[in-house]
CSV table of C-alpha atoms and ligand atoms in Angstrom, one decimal:
chain,number,residue,atom,x,y,z
A,12,MET,CA,0.0,0.0,0.0
A,13,ILE,CA,1.1,3.6,-0.7
A,14,ILE,CA,-1.0,4.9,2.2
A,15,SER,CA,-0.3,3.5,5.6
A,16,GLU,CA,-2.3,0.6,6.9
A,17,ASN,CA,-3.2,2.7,9.9
A,18,THR,CA,-4.8,5.4,7.7
A,19,ILE,CA,-6.8,2.8,5.8
A,20,GLU,CA,-7.9,1.2,9.0
A,21,ARG,CA,-9.1,4.5,10.4
A,22,VAL,CA,-11.1,5.2,7.2
A,23,ARG,CA,-12.5,1.7,7.3
A,24,ALA,CA,-13.6,2.2,10.9
A,25,LEU,CA,-15.9,5.1,10.0
A,26,SER,CA,-19.5,4.2,10.1
A,27,ILE,CA,-20.9,3.8,6.6
A,28,ASP,CA,-23.8,6.2,7.2
A,29,ASP,CA,-21.4,8.9,8.2
A,30,VAL,CA,-19.4,8.5,5.0
A,31,LEU,CA,-22.4,8.2,2.7
A,32,SER,CA,-24.4,11.1,4.2
A,33,THR,CA,-21.9,13.5,2.6
A,34,TYR,CA,-23.4,12.5,-0.7
A,35,ILE,CA,-26.9,11.3,-0.2
A,36,THR,CA,-29.8,11.8,2.3
A,37,ILE,CA,-30.3,8.8,4.4
A,38,LYS,CA,-33.5,8.1,6.3
A,39,LYS,CA,-33.9,5.0,8.4
A,40,ASN,CA,-31.0,3.3,6.5
A,41,GLU,CA,-32.7,4.0,3.1
A,42,ALA,CA,-32.0,6.5,0.4
A,43,CYS,CA,-32.7,7.3,-3.2
A,44,CYS,CA,-30.0,5.6,-5.2
A,45,PRO,CA,-27.3,8.0,-6.6
A,46,PHE,CA,-26.4,5.5,-9.3
A,47,HIS,CA,-29.8,5.3,-11.1
A,48,ASN,CA,-32.8,7.5,-11.4
A,49,GLU,CA,-35.5,6.9,-8.8
A,50,LYS,CA,-38.1,8.6,-6.7
A,51,THR,CA,-38.8,5.9,-4.1
A,52,PRO,CA,-35.7,4.7,-2.2
A,53,SER,CA,-34.4,1.2,-3.1
A,54,PHE,CA,-30.9,1.9,-1.8
A,55,ARG,CA,-30.3,0.3,1.6
A,56,ILE,CA,-27.4,0.5,4.0
A,57,ASN,CA,-26.4,-2.0,6.6
A,58,ILE,CA,-24.4,-0.1,9.3
A,59,LYS,CA,-23.3,-3.2,11.1
A,60,LYS,CA,-21.9,-4.9,8.1
A,61,ASN,CA,-20.6,-1.6,6.6
A,62,TYR,CA,-22.4,-2.4,3.3
A,63,TYR,CA,-24.8,-0.8,0.9
A,64,LYS,CA,-27.0,-2.3,-1.8
A,65,CYS,CA,-29.4,-0.9,-4.3
A,66,PHE,CA,-32.3,-3.2,-5.0
A,67,GLY,CA,-33.0,-1.1,-8.2
A,68,CYS,CA,-29.7,-1.3,-10.1
A,69,GLY,CA,-27.8,-3.8,-8.0
A,70,LYS,CA,-24.9,-1.7,-7.1
A,71,SER,CA,-23.3,-2.7,-3.8
A,72,GLY,CA,-20.2,-2.4,-1.7
A,73,ASP,CA,-18.6,-0.7,1.3
A,74,ALA,CA,-18.2,2.9,2.1
A,75,ILE,CA,-14.9,3.2,0.2
A,76,ARG,CA,-16.4,1.6,-2.9
A,77,PHE,CA,-19.3,4.0,-2.7
A,78,VAL,CA,-17.1,7.0,-2.8
A,79,GLN,CA,-15.0,5.5,-5.6
A,80,GLU,CA,-18.1,5.0,-7.7
A,81,VAL,CA,-20.0,8.2,-6.9
A,82,ARG,CA,-16.9,10.4,-7.4
A,83,LYS,CA,-15.2,8.1,-10.0
A,84,LEU,CA,-12.0,7.7,-8.0
A,85,THR,CA,-9.4,5.0,-7.5
A,86,PHE,CA,-9.2,3.2,-4.2
A,87,LEU,CA,-6.4,5.4,-2.9
A,88,GLU,CA,-8.0,8.6,-4.0
A,89,ALA,CA,-11.2,7.5,-2.3
A,90,ILE,CA,-9.3,6.9,1.0
A,91,GLU,CA,-7.7,10.4,0.7
A,92,THR,CA,-11.1,12.0,0.0
A,93,ILE,CA,-12.9,10.3,2.9
A,94,ALA,CA,-9.9,10.9,5.3
A,95,LYS,CA,-10.0,14.6,4.5
A,96,SER,CA,-13.7,15.0,5.0
A,97,HIS,CA,-13.4,13.2,8.4
A,98,ASN,CA,-10.3,14.9,9.7
A,99,ILE,CA,-8.2,11.8,9.5
A,100,GLN,CA,-4.6,12.6,8.7
A,101,VAL,CA,-3.3,10.6,5.8
A,102,GLU,CA,0.1,8.9,6.4
A,103,TYR,CA,2.0,8.1,3.2
A,104,LEU,CA,4.7,5.5,2.9
A,105,GLU,CA,8.2,6.5,1.9
A,106,PHE,CA,9.6,5.6,-1.5
A,107,GLY,CA,13.0,5.7,-3.0
A,108,SER,CA,11.9,8.1,-5.7
A,109,GLU,CA,8.8,9.8,-7.0
A,110,GLU,CA,9.0,7.5,-10.1
A,111,GLU,CA,9.1,4.4,-8.0
A,112,ARG,CA,6.1,5.6,-6.1
A,113,LYS,CA,4.1,6.4,-9.3
A,114,GLU,CA,5.0,3.0,-10.8
A,115,LYS,CA,3.9,1.2,-7.7
A,116,ILE,CA,0.6,3.1,-7.6
A,117,THR,CA,-0.1,2.4,-11.3
A,118,LYS,CA,0.5,-1.3,-10.8
A,119,LEU,CA,-1.7,-1.5,-7.7
A,120,GLU,CA,-4.5,0.5,-9.3
A,121,THR,CA,-4.3,-1.6,-12.5
A,122,ALA,CA,-4.5,-4.8,-10.5
A,123,LYS,CA,-7.6,-3.5,-8.7
A,124,LEU,CA,-9.2,-2.6,-12.1
A,125,ILE,CA,-8.6,-6.1,-13.4
A,126,LEU,CA,-9.9,-7.8,-10.2
A,127,ASN,CA,-13.0,-5.7,-10.1
A,128,TYR,CA,-13.6,-6.2,-13.8
A,129,ALA,CA,-13.2,-9.9,-13.5
A,130,HIS,CA,-15.4,-9.9,-10.4
A,131,ASP,CA,-18.2,-8.1,-12.1
A,132,TYR,CA,-17.9,-10.4,-15.1
A,133,TYR,CA,-18.1,-13.6,-13.0
A,134,ARG,CA,-21.0,-12.3,-10.9
A,135,ASN,CA,-23.0,-11.4,-14.0
A,136,ALA,CA,-22.2,-14.8,-15.5
A,137,LEU,CA,-23.6,-16.5,-12.4
A,138,ALA,CA,-26.7,-14.2,-12.3
A,139,ASN,CA,-27.4,-15.4,-15.9
A,140,ASN,CA,-26.8,-19.0,-15.4
A,141,PRO,CA,-29.8,-20.8,-13.8
A,142,ALA,CA,-28.1,-24.2,-13.7
A,143,MET,CA,-25.2,-22.8,-11.7
A,144,LYS,CA,-27.5,-21.1,-9.3
A,145,THR,CA,-29.3,-24.4,-8.8
A,146,TYR,CA,-25.9,-26.0,-8.1
A,147,LEU,CA,-25.2,-23.4,-5.5
A,148,LEU,CA,-28.6,-23.6,-4.0
A,149,GLU,CA,-28.0,-27.3,-3.4
A,150,ARG,CA,-24.9,-26.2,-1.4
A,151,GLY,CA,-27.0,-23.8,0.7
A,152,PHE,CA,-26.5,-20.6,-1.2
A,153,ASP,CA,-29.7,-18.8,-2.2
A,154,ASP,CA,-29.6,-15.4,-3.9
A,155,ASP,CA,-29.0,-13.6,-0.6
A,156,LYS,CA,-26.1,-15.8,0.3
A,157,ILE,CA,-24.6,-15.5,-3.2
A,158,GLU,CA,-24.8,-11.8,-2.8
A,159,GLU,CA,-23.4,-11.8,0.7
A,160,TRP,CA,-20.3,-13.8,-0.3
A,161,GLN,CA,-20.2,-12.2,-3.8
A,162,LEU,CA,-19.8,-15.5,-5.5
A,163,GLY,CA,-19.5,-15.7,-9.2
A,164,PHE,CA,-19.0,-18.1,-12.1
A,165,ALA,CA,-16.2,-18.3,-14.5
A,166,PRO,CA,-17.8,-19.9,-17.6
A,167,ASN,CA,-16.0,-22.4,-19.8
A,168,GLY,CA,-14.1,-20.6,-22.6
A,169,TRP,CA,-10.6,-19.3,-23.1
A,170,LYS,CA,-11.1,-15.6,-23.7
A,171,ASN,CA,-14.0,-14.6,-21.5
A,172,ILE,CA,-12.0,-12.0,-19.6
A,173,THR,CA,-8.8,-12.2,-21.7
A,174,THR,CA,-10.0,-10.2,-24.7
A,175,HIS,CA,-11.0,-7.2,-22.6
A,176,VAL,CA,-7.9,-7.4,-20.5
A,177,ILE,CA,-5.7,-7.3,-23.6
A,178,ASN,CA,-7.7,-4.5,-25.1
A,179,GLN,CA,-7.3,-2.4,-22.0
A,180,ASN,CA,-3.5,-3.0,-22.0
A,181,TRP,CA,-3.7,-4.8,-18.7
A,182,TYR,CA,-2.0,-8.0,-19.8
A,183,THR,CA,1.3,-7.7,-17.8
A,184,VAL,CA,-0.4,-7.1,-14.5
A,185,ALA,CA,-3.2,-9.6,-15.2
A,186,ASN,CA,-0.6,-12.2,-15.9
A,187,GLU,CA,1.3,-11.3,-12.8
A,188,ILE,CA,-1.8,-11.8,-10.6
A,189,GLY,CA,-2.5,-15.1,-12.4
A,190,LEU,CA,-5.9,-14.3,-14.0
A,191,VAL,CA,-4.6,-14.4,-17.6
A,192,LEU,CA,-2.1,-17.1,-18.6
A,193,THR,CA,0.0,-17.6,-21.7
A,194,SER,CA,1.1,-20.8,-23.3
A,195,LYS,CA,2.5,-21.2,-26.8
A,196,ASP,CA,1.9,-17.5,-27.6
A,197,GLN,CA,-1.8,-17.9,-26.7
A,198,ASN,CA,-3.3,-15.8,-23.9
A,199,TYR,CA,-6.2,-17.3,-22.1
A,200,ASP,CA,-8.4,-17.2,-18.9
A,201,ALA,CA,-7.0,-18.9,-15.9
A,202,LEU,CA,-10.4,-19.6,-14.4
A,203,ARG,CA,-12.7,-21.7,-16.4
A,204,ASN,CA,-15.9,-23.6,-15.5
A,205,ARG,CA,-15.5,-22.7,-11.8
A,206,ILE,CA,-17.4,-21.0,-9.0
A,207,THR,CA,-15.4,-17.9,-8.1
A,208,ILE,CA,-15.0,-16.9,-4.5
A,209,PRO,CA,-13.5,-13.5,-4.0
A,210,ILE,CA,-10.8,-13.2,-1.3
A,211,PHE,CA,-10.8,-9.9,0.5
A,212,ASP,CA,-8.0,-8.3,2.5
A,213,LYS,CA,-8.8,-7.0,6.0
A,214,HIS,CA,-9.7,-3.7,4.4
A,215,GLY,CA,-12.4,-5.4,2.3
A,216,GLN,CA,-10.6,-5.0,-1.0
A,217,ILE,CA,-10.5,-8.0,-3.4
A,218,ILE,CA,-7.0,-9.4,-3.8
A,219,GLY,CA,-7.7,-12.6,-5.6
A,220,PHE,CA,-10.2,-15.4,-6.2
A,221,GLY,CA,-10.5,-18.9,-4.9
A,222,ALA,CA,-12.2,-21.1,-7.5
A,223,ARG,CA,-14.0,-24.4,-7.2
A,224,ALA,CA,-14.3,-26.8,-10.1
A,225,ILE,CA,-17.7,-27.8,-11.3
A,226,GLY,CA,-17.8,-31.6,-11.8
A,227,ASP,CA,-14.6,-33.5,-11.7
A,228,ASP,CA,-12.0,-31.1,-13.0
A,229,LYS,CA,-8.7,-31.1,-11.2
A,230,PRO,CA,-7.6,-29.5,-9.0
A,231,LYS,CA,-10.9,-29.2,-7.2
A,232,TYR,CA,-9.8,-25.8,-5.8
A,233,LEU,CA,-7.6,-23.2,-7.3
A,234,ASN,CA,-6.0,-20.5,-5.1
A,235,PRO,CA,-4.4,-17.2,-6.2
A,236,ASN,CA,-0.7,-17.4,-7.0
A,237,GLU,CA,1.8,-15.5,-4.9
A,238,ASN,CA,2.1,-11.9,-6.3
A,239,PHE,CA,2.7,-8.3,-5.2
A,240,LEU,CA,-0.9,-8.0,-4.0
A,241,TYR,CA,-1.5,-11.5,-2.6
A,242,SER,CA,0.7,-13.4,-0.2
A,243,LYS,CA,-1.0,-16.6,1.1
A,244,SER,CA,0.8,-16.6,4.4
A,245,THR,CA,-0.6,-13.3,5.4
A,246,ILE,CA,-4.2,-14.0,4.4
A,247,LEU,CA,-6.9,-16.0,6.1
A,248,PHE,CA,-10.1,-16.5,4.2
A,249,GLY,CA,-13.1,-15.0,6.0
A,250,LEU,CA,-11.0,-12.9,8.4
A,251,ASP,CA,-12.5,-9.6,7.1
A,252,ARG,CA,-15.9,-10.9,8.2
A,253,ALA,CA,-14.9,-12.9,11.3
A,254,MET,CA,-12.8,-10.4,13.2
A,255,GLU,CA,-15.6,-9.0,15.3
A,256,ALA,CA,-17.0,-12.5,16.1
A,257,ILE,CA,-13.5,-13.8,17.0
A,258,LYS,CA,-13.1,-10.9,19.5
A,259,LYS,CA,-16.5,-11.5,20.9
A,260,GLU,CA,-16.2,-15.3,21.2
A,261,LYS,CA,-12.6,-15.0,22.3
A,262,CYS,CA,-11.8,-17.9,20.0
A,263,ALA,CA,-11.2,-18.5,16.3
A,264,ILE,CA,-12.3,-21.7,14.6
A,265,LEU,CA,-9.9,-22.9,11.9
A,266,VAL,CA,-11.3,-25.0,9.1
A,267,GLU,CA,-9.7,-26.2,5.8
A,268,GLY,CA,-11.7,-24.7,3.0
A,269,TYR,CA,-13.7,-21.8,1.5
A,270,PHE,CA,-17.0,-23.6,1.7
A,271,ASP,CA,-16.4,-24.7,5.3
A,272,VAL,CA,-16.0,-21.1,6.3
A,273,MET,CA,-19.0,-19.9,4.3
A,274,SER,CA,-21.4,-22.7,5.4
A,275,MET,CA,-20.5,-22.3,9.0
A,276,HIS,CA,-21.0,-18.6,8.8
A,277,ASN,CA,-24.3,-19.1,7.0
A,278,ALA,CA,-25.3,-21.4,9.9
A,279,GLY,CA,-24.6,-18.6,12.4
A,280,VAL,CA,-21.1,-19.6,13.5
A,281,GLU,CA,-19.2,-16.5,12.5
A,282,ASN,CA,-15.8,-16.8,14.2
A,283,VAL,CA,-14.4,-19.0,11.4
A,284,VAL,CA,-11.4,-18.7,9.1
A,285,ALA,CA,-9.4,-20.9,6.7
A,286,PRO,CA,-6.0,-20.8,5.2
A,287,CYS,CA,-6.6,-20.5,1.4
A,288,GLY,CA,-5.7,-24.0,0.2
A,289,THR,CA,-2.4,-24.4,2.0
A,290,ALA,CA,-1.1,-25.6,5.3
A,291,CYS,CA,-1.7,-22.8,7.9
A,292,ASP,CA,1.6,-21.3,8.7
A,293,GLU,CA,3.0,-19.4,11.6
A,294,LYS,CA,2.5,-16.0,10.0
A,295,GLN,CA,-1.2,-16.7,9.6
A,296,LEU,CA,-1.5,-17.8,13.2
A,297,GLN,CA,0.3,-14.6,14.3
A,298,LEU,CA,-2.4,-12.7,12.4
A,299,LEU,CA,-5.0,-14.4,14.6
A,300,LYS,CA,-3.0,-13.6,17.7
A,301,ARG,CA,-4.1,-10.0,17.3
A,302,TYR,CA,-7.6,-11.0,18.0
A,303,THR,CA,-7.5,-14.0,20.3
A,304,ASP,CA,-5.3,-16.5,22.2
A,305,THR,CA,-7.6,-19.4,21.7
A,306,ILE,CA,-8.1,-21.4,18.5
A,307,THR,CA,-10.3,-24.4,17.7
A,308,ILE,CA,-9.0,-26.6,14.9
A,309,MET,CA,-11.8,-28.2,13.0
A,310,TYR,CA,-10.3,-30.0,10.0
A,311,ASP,CA,-11.7,-32.7,7.9
A,312,GLY,CA,-11.8,-36.2,9.4
A,313,ASP,CA,-9.8,-37.9,6.6
A,314,THR,CA,-6.2,-39.0,7.0
A,315,ALA,CA,-4.9,-35.8,5.4
A,316,GLY,CA,-7.1,-33.6,7.7
A,317,GLN,CA,-5.8,-35.5,10.8
A,318,ALA,CA,-2.2,-35.1,9.7
A,319,SER,CA,-2.7,-31.3,9.1
A,320,THR,CA,-4.4,-31.0,12.5
A,321,THR,CA,-1.3,-32.5,14.3
A,322,LYS,CA,1.0,-30.1,12.4
A,323,LEU,CA,-1.1,-27.1,13.1
A,324,LEU,CA,-1.6,-28.1,16.8
A,325,ASN,CA,2.2,-28.1,17.2
A,326,LYS,CA,2.6,-24.7,15.6
A,327,ALA,CA,-0.2,-23.2,17.6
A,328,LEU,CA,1.1,-24.5,20.9
A,329,LYS,CA,4.6,-23.1,20.1
A,330,LEU,CA,3.0,-19.7,19.7
A,331,GLY,CA,1.3,-20.0,23.0
A,332,PHE,CA,-2.3,-20.5,21.9
A,333,ASN,CA,-4.9,-22.3,24.0
A,334,THR,CA,-5.9,-25.0,21.5
A,335,LEU,CA,-8.9,-27.2,21.1
A,336,THR,CA,-9.5,-29.7,18.3
A,337,VAL,CA,-12.7,-31.1,17.1
A,338,GLU,CA,-12.4,-34.5,15.7
A,339,LEU,CA,-14.8,-35.1,12.8
A,340,THR,CA,-15.3,-38.6,11.5
A,341,ASP,CA,-16.9,-38.8,8.1
A,342,LYS,CA,-18.1,-35.3,7.4
A,343,ASP,CA,-16.4,-31.9,6.8
A,344,PRO,CA,-17.6,-28.7,8.5
A,345,ASP,CA,-19.4,-27.6,5.3
A,346,GLN,CA,-21.6,-30.7,5.3
A,347,LEU,CA,-22.1,-30.6,9.1
A,348,ALA,CA,-23.1,-26.9,9.1
A,349,ARG,CA,-25.6,-27.5,6.3
A,350,GLU,CA,-27.1,-30.6,7.9
A,351,TYR,CA,-27.5,-29.2,11.4
A,352,SER,CA,-28.7,-25.7,10.4
A,353,ASN,CA,-31.6,-27.3,8.4
A,354,GLN,CA,-33.0,-29.0,11.6
B,407,ZN,ZN1,-29.5,2.1,-7.8
């Protein structure tokens, strides 16, 4: 980041109604949407979740996204704008030279444009694919849950996002963040025929996608590659949404996969996070240490899950965590959460 984490956190901590009321008139968490023409309000805000959604045009996001859209700003410009209007002093990071700083900003902003473009593309593709929506419904995701987790669908095809990415001159960054690949001089979409699960950093910004295969494609899950925006050892899936619950429950539950986190959350257990498709390492555990000293490991009951549990247990004990493990026999947390929440 070019602006300090501290500044971004202070901007993120502002209440969404405070930020939005500079631009629109809010009454009882409702307003007339600034993004489409209307006389009766269909624009709602959820203060607790720091989230807005228009039921007329479908626009949604957090306070920063709102300011970006309404003022046509980049993420960093929006942070600066909000900070100024709320008397938050903006701290900038030091760079070797002005050129270096500009280059870094351009790269970061391009990555965000690509991720947001792909995200919108995948979400639209899911909205227009009844078969895929049925597939997700069977896994416990109705329209509201799809919206809440912002799931999407990367259709089969080699150039769904690639054509636009190339036309926009985004190739280099798109390739670096692993969304457009190249083989034998052909550029193509990395994600095909998969459910896309956006991964957010703790500021609520998309930094990559997890992707689950439909059917028997291997591997079953794809995770973002390591790149300048995404480092797996510093990310826990679901942490942006679990932080408050972890503090409240004084415990974090660690599960293995994206769907374990989402299904448990959907069933009302919100203090749940997962490493994104890799063994949980010490850095990730240290990330949790900021919020709690107690973790519960709830990995799959298979041999691989048990082996990972033992490894994780050792790391956690070394770091001084109070540790509990839940031994599952034949089901994973995703299945359990869905079964028991239906009763
Ligand atoms: Zn609207």
